Coordinates of C-alpha atoms in Angstrom, one line a residue:
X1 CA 105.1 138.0 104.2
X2 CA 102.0 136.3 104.8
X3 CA 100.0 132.9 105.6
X4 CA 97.5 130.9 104.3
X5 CA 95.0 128.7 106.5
X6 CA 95.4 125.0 104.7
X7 CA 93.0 122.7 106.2
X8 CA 94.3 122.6 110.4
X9 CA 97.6 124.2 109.5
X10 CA 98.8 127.9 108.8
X11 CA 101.3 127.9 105.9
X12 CA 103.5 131.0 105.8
X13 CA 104.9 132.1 102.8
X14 CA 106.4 135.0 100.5
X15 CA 106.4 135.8 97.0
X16 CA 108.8 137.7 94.9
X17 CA 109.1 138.8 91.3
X18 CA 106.2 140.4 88.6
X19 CA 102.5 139.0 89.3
X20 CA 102.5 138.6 85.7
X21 CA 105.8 136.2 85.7
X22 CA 105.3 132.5 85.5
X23 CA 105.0 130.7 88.9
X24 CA 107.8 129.2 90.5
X25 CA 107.3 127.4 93.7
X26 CA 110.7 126.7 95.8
X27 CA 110.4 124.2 98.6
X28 CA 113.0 123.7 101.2
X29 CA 114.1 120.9 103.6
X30 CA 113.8 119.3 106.6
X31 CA 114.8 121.5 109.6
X32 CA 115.0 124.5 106.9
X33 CA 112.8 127.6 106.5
X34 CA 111.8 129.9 103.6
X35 CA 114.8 132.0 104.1
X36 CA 117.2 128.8 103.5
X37 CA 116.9 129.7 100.3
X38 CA 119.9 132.1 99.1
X39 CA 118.5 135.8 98.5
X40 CA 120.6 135.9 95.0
X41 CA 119.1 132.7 94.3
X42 CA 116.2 134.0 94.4
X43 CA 116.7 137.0 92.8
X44 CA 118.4 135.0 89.5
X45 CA 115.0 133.6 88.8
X46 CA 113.2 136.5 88.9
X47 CA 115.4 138.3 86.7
X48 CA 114.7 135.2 84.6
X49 CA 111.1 135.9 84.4
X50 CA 109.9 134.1 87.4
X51 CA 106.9 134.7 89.9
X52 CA 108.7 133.0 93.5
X53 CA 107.0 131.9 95.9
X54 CA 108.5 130.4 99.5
X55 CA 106.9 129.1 102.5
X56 CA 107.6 127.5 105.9
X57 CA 106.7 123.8 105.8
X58 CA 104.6 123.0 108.9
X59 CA 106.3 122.5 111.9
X60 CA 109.4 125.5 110.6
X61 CA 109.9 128.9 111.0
X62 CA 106.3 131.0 110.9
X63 CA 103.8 128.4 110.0
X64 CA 102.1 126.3 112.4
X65 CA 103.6 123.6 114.5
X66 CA 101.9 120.3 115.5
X67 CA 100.3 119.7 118.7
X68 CA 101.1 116.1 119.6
X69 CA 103.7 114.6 121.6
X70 CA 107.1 114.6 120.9
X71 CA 109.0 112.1 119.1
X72 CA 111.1 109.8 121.3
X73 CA 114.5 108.7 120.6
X74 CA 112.5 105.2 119.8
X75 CA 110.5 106.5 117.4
X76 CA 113.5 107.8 115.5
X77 CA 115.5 104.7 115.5
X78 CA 112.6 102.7 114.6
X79 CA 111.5 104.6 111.8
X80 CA 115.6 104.6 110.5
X81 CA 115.6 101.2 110.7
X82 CA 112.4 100.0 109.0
X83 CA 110.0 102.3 106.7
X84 CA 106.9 99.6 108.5
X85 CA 108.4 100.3 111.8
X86 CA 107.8 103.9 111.2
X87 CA 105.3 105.9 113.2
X88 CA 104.4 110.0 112.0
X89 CA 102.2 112.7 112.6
X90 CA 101.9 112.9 109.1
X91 CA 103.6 112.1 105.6
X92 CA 105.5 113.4 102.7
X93 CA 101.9 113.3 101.3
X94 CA 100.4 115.7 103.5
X95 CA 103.2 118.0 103.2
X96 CA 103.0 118.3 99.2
X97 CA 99.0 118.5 100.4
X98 CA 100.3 121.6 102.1
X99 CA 102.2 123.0 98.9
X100 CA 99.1 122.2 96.7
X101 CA 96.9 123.9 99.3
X102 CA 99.2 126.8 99.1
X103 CA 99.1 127.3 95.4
X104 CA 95.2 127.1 95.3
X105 CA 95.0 129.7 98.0
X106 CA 97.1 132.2 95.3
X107 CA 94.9 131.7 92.7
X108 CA 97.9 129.2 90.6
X109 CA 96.6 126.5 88.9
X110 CA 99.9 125.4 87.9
X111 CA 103.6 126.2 88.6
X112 CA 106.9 125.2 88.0
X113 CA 108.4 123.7 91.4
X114 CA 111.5 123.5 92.8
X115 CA 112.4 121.5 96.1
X116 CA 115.6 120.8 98.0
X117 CA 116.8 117.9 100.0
X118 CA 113.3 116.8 101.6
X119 CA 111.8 119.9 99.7
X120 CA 112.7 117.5 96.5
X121 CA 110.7 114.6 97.8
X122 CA 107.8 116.9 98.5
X123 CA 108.1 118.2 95.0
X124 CA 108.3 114.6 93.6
X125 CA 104.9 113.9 95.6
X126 CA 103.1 116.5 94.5
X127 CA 104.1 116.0 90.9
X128 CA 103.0 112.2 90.9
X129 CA 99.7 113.1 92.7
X130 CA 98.9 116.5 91.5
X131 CA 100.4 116.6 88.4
X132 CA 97.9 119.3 86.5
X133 CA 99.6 121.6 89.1
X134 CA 103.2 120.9 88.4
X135 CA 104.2 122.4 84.7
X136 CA 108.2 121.2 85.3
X137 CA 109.9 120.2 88.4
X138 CA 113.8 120.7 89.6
X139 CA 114.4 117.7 92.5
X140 CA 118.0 118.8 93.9
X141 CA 120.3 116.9 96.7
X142 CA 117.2 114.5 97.1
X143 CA 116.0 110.7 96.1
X144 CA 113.3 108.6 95.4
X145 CA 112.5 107.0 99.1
X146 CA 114.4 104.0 98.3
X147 CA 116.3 103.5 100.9
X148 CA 119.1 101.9 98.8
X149 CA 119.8 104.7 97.6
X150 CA 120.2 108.5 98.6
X151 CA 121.4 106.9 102.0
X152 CA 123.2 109.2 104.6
X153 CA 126.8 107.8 104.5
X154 CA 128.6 106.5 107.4
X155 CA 131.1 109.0 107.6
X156 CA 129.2 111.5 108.6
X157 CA 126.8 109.4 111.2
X158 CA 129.2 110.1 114.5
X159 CA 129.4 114.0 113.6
X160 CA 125.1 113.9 113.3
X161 CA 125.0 111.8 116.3
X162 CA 127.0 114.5 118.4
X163 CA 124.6 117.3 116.8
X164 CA 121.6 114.9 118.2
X165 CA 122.6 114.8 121.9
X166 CA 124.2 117.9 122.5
X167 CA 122.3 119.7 125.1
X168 CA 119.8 122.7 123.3
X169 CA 121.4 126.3 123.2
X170 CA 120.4 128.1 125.9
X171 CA 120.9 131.9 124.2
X172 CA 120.2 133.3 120.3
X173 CA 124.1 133.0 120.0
X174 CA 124.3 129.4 121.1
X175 CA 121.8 128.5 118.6
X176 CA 123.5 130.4 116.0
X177 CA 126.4 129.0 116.2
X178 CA 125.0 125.7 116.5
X179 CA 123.3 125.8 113.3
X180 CA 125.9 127.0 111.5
X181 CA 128.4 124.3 112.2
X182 CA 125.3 121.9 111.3
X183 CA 125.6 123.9 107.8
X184 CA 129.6 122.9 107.9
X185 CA 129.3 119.7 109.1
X186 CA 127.0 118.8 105.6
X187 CA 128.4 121.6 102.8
X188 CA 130.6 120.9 100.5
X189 CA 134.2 122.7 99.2
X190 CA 132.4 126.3 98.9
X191 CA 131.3 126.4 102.7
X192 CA 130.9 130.3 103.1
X193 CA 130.8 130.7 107.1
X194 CA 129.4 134.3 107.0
X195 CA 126.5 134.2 104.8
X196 CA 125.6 131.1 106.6
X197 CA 125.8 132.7 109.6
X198 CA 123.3 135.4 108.4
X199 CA 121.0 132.6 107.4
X200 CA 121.1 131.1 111.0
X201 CA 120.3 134.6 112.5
X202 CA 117.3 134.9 110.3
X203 CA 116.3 131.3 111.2
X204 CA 116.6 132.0 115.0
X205 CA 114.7 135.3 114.4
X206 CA 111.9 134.3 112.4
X207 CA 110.8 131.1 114.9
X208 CA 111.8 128.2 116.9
X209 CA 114.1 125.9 115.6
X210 CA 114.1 122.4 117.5
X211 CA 115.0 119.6 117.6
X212 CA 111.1 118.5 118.0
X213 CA 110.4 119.9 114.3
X214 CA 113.6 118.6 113.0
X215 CA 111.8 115.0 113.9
X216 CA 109.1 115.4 113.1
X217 CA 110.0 116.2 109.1
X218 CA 112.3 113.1 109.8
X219 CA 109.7 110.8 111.3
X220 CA 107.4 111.8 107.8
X221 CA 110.0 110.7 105.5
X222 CA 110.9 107.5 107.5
X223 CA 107.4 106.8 107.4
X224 CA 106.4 107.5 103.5
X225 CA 106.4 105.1 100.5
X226 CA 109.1 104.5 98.4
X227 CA 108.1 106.8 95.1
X228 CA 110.0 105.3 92.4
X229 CA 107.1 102.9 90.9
X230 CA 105.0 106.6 90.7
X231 CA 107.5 108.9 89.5
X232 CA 108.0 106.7 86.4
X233 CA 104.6 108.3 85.4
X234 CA 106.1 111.8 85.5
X235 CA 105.6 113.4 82.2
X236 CA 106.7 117.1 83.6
X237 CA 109.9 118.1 82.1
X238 CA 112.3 117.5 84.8
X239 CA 116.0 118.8 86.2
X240 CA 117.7 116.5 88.7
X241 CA 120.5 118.5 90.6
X242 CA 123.0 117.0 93.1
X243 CA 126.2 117.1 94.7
X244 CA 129.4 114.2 94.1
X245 CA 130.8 115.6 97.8
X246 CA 127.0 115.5 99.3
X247 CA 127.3 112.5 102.2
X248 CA 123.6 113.4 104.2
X249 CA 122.0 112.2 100.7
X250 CA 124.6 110.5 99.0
X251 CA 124.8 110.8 94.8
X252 CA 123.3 107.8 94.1
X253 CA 119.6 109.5 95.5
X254 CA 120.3 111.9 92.4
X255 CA 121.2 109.2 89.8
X256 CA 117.9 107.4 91.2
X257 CA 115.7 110.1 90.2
X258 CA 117.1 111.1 87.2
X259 CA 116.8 107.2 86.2
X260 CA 113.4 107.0 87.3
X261 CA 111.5 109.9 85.7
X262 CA 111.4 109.8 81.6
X263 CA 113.2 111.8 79.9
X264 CA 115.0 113.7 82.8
X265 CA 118.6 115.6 83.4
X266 CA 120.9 115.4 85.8
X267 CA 123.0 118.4 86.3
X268 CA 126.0 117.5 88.8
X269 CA 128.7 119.6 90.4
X270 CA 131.5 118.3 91.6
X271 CA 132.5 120.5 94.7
X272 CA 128.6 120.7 96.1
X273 CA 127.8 119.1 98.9
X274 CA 124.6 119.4 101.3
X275 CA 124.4 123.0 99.7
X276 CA 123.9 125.4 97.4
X277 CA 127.2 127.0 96.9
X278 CA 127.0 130.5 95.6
X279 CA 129.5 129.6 93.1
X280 CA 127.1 127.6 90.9
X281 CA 123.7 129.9 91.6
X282 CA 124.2 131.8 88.2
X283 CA 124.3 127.6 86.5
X284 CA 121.7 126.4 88.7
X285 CA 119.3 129.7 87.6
X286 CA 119.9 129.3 83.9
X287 CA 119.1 125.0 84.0
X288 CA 116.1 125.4 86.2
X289 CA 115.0 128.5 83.7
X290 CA 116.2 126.2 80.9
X291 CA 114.3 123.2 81.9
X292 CA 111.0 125.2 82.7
X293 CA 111.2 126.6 79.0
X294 CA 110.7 123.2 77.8
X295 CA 107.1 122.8 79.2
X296 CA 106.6 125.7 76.6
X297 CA 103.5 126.1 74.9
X298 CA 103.2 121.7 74.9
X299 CA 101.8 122.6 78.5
X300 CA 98.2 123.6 77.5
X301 CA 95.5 123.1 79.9
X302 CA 94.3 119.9 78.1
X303 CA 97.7 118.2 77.8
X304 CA 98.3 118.8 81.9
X305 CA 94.9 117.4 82.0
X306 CA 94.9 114.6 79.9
X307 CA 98.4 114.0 82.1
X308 CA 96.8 114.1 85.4
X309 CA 94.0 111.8 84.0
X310 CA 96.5 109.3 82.7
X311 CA 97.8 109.3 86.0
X312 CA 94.7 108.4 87.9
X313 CA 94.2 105.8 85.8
X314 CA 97.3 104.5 86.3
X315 CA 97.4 104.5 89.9
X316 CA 93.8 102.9 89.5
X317 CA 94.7 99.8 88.0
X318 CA 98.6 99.5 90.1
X319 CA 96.0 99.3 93.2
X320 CA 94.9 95.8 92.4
X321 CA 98.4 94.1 93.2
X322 CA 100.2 91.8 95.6
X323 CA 103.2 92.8 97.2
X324 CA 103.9 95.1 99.7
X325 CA 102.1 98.1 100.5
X326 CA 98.7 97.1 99.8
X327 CA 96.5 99.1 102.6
X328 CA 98.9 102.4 101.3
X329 CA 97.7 101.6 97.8
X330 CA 93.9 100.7 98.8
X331 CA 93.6 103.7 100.9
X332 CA 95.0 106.2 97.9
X333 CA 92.6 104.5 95.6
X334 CA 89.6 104.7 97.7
X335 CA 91.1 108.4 97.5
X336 CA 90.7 109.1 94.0
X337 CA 87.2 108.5 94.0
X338 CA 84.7 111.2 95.3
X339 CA 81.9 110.8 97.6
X340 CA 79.0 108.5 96.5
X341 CA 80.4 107.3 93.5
X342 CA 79.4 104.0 91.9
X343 CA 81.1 101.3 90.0
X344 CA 79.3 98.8 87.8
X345 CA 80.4 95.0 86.8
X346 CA 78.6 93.9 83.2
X347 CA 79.6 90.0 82.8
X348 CA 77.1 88.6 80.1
X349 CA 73.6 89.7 81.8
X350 CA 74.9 90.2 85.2
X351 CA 74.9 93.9 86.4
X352 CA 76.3 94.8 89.8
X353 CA 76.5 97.7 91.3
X354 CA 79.0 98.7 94.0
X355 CA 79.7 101.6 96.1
X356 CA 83.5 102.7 96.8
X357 CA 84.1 100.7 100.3
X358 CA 81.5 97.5 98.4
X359 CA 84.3 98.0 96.1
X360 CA 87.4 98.2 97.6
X361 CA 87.6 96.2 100.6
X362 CA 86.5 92.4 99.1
X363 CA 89.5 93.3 96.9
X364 CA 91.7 94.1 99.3
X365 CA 90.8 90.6 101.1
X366 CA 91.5 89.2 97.7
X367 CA 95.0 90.5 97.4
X368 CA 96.7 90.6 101.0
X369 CA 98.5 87.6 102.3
X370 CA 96.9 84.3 103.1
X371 CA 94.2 85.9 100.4
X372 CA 93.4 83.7 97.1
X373 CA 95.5 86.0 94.6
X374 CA 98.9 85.5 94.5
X375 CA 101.2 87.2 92.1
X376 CA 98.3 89.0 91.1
X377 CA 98.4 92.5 88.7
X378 CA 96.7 94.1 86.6
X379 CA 97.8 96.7 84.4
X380 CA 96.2 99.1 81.3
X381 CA 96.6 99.4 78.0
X382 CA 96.9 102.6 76.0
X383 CA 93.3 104.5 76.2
X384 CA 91.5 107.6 75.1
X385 CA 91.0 110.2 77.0
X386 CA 87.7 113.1 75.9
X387 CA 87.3 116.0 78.0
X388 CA 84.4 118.1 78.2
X389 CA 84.9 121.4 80.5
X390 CA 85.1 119.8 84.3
X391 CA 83.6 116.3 83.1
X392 CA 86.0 113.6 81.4
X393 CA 85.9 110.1 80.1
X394 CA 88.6 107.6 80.2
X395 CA 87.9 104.3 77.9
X396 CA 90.0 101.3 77.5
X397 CA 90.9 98.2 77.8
X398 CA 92.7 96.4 80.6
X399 CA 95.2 92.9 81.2
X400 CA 95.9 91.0 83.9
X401 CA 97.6 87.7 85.5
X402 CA 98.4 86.3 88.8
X403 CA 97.9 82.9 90.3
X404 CA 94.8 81.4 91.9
X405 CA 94.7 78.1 93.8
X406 CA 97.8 77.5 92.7
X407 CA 97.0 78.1 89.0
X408 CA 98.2 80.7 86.9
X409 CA 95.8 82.3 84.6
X410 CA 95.2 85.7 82.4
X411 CA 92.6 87.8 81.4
X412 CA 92.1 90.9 80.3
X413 CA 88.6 93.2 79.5
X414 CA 87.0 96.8 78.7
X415 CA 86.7 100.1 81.3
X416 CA 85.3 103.6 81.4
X417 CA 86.3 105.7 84.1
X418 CA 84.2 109.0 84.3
X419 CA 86.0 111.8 86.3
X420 CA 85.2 115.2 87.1
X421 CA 87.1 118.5 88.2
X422 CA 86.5 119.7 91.6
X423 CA 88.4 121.9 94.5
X424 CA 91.2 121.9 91.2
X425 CA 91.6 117.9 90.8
X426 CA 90.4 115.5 88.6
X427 CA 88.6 112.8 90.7
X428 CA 86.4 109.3 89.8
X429 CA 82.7 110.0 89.5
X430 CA 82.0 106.4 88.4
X431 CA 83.3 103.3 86.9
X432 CA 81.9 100.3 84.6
X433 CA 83.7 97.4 83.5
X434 CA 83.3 94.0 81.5
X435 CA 85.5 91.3 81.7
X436 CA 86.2 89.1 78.0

């Protein structure tokens, strides 16, 4: 095993299988190191052609932990109750940052990926916002952020509370034996006492396992965007996999998924819970191989690019709307531009000229509450994308509607968006529209 220096944080990982095979990222959950993924799991895929890689999100097992205070109880029960109550060190966002970080470091421009529990909505992220990196994805025992669905049921809320507030183990065999009865407490019919017991040895072994870093991951998923409006732009082949006994994300986070990326599968068992039982490794191997096989040779470097282009522009224009979550949607569009660039207004014989923040902010004014937009999108139609090496050119034309001083009006108009490829990503160069 090794690590790789991401930005501030250290991310350990390990890799198995042929350098030659085709890269499979696996991502595991919150509270959950590298190693929670089964060995025979593991070894499945790489008998199935696979190059495996597995790291330590931050905050687990060998990577690097964060130096801030600790979450409070508060914090916790805020962020449960209300996604804008929610306060983190950082977000699901900056944990699929981590995974994209990773794969750069190893020389992958692209891999399959694979994530369980929050693992899944780290894979989801990275798919929506990296998608060039992502050739199919598997999302198991996860959802979409919304918290209608994918909730923990109530059931098993008193045995998680008594998990919370017992005291911490004092020895290696305390904390052993706590973690596996957190494994019971969550698996399903096939609960296999001994191998999990092995797993929560090489936990304890490999670093610390507390109750800081368990809220931490929490804390980032309390505090992250619901993602179902973005993964509706997946174009990724994708494998949904959950459990019907799984109560810490209930079924319906499955079903979500599966109903919000195009042209996905869901693969259910029915004795799986919070888990993955060894009894369905050998079917969960041959449907993630299965569903990475139909990325095939489709999944040429212009198609992932055209994709990830496609994206941008569509998270361009789903910035300039009303509703909730405007500054999150301002700030990631102010994101996909890079440094210095400019965007240009043509109306008759006006020109203007704006920088990113000249841009962005009157806008912003424009659309939050008490501003003079009201039920205000705008949306684009189908456009052409030409690529030239690391340079590219989106053109096409644009709609929208909303309501201004009380009256309701549409229009509609012509853009270019000029990107480039740098540090592996397609970002905006510079932008030029005219309104008919």
């Amino acid at each position: 095993m090794t690590s790789a220096q991401i930005g501030d944080v250290r991310i350990e990982y390990v890799v198995d299988g042929p350098d030659d095979g085709e890269p499979m990222l696996l991502i595991m959950g919150m509270g959950a190191q590298l190693v929670a993924w089964p060995q025979d799991l593991v070894d499945l895929l790489v008998e199935r052609g696979f190059r495996v890689v597995r790291y330590d999100n931050r905050d687990q097992g060998l990577s690097s932990f964060t130096d801030a205070p600790a979450p409070t109880r508060g914090d916790i029960a805020r962020g449960l109750a209300a996604r804008r109550l929610a306060r983190s060190d950082y977000t699901l966002g900056d944990l699929a940052a981590d995974a994209a970080g990773l794969l750069e470091h190893l020389g992958i421009a692209s891999a399959h990926v694979v994530g369980a529990s929050m693992g899944g909505m780290i894979a989801q992220e990275l798919t929506v916002t990296r998608p060039e990196m992502v050739r199919s994805l598997c999302s198991i025992m996860s959802n979409t952020g919304h918290r209608r669905y994918g909730r923990t049921s109530a059931k098993l809320l008193p045995a998680l509370l008594r998990q919370i507030r017992a005291n911490p183990p004092r020895t290696r065999d305390e904390a052993v034996a706590a973690s596996v009865e957190a494994f019971r407490v969550i698996a399903g019919h096939d609960f296999d006492a001994d191998e999990m017991r092995l797993m929560a040895q090489a936990h304890v072994e490999r670093g610390a396992v507390t109750s800081v870093s368990r809220d931490r991951q929490l804390n980032a998923i309390n505090a992250s965007p619901d993602r179902t409006p973005r993964l509706r732009r997946i174009t990724a082949p994708t494998l949904v996999i959950h459990g019907l006994r799984d109560r810490l994300v209930l079924p319906s986070g499955g079903v979500a998924t599966a109903r919000a990326i195009p042209g996905s599968r869901l693969l259910v068992f029915p004795e799986m819970g919070h888990d993955l039982p060894r009894g369905r490794r050998v079917e969960m191997a041959d449907a993630i191989a299965t569903n990475a096989a139909r990325a095939g040779s489709a999944d040429s470097t212009r198609a992932a690019d055209v994709r990830a282009i496609d994206g941008i522009v569509d998270e361009f224009f789903a910035a300039f709307s009303t509703g909730t979550g405007l500054d999150e949607r301002m700030d990631r569009l102010a994101e996909l531009f890079l440094p210095g660039a400019r965007i240009v207004a043509a109306q008759g014989d006006s020109v203007r000229s704006f920088d990113v923040g000249e841009f962005i902010e009157p806008r912003r004014a424009l659309l939050a509450e008490g501003g003079t937009l009201e039920s205000f999108r705008e949306w684009a139609r189908p456009g052409r994308v030409e690529i030239f090496g690391d340079v590219a050119h989106w053109f096409g034309e644009y709609a929208k509607e909303g309501v201004q001083d009380g009256e309701a009006f549409t229009g509609r108009g012509g853009k270019s968006i000029q990107l480039v490829r740098t540090g592996g990503a397609w970002r905006i160069s510079a932008a030029a529209w005219d309104d008919a």
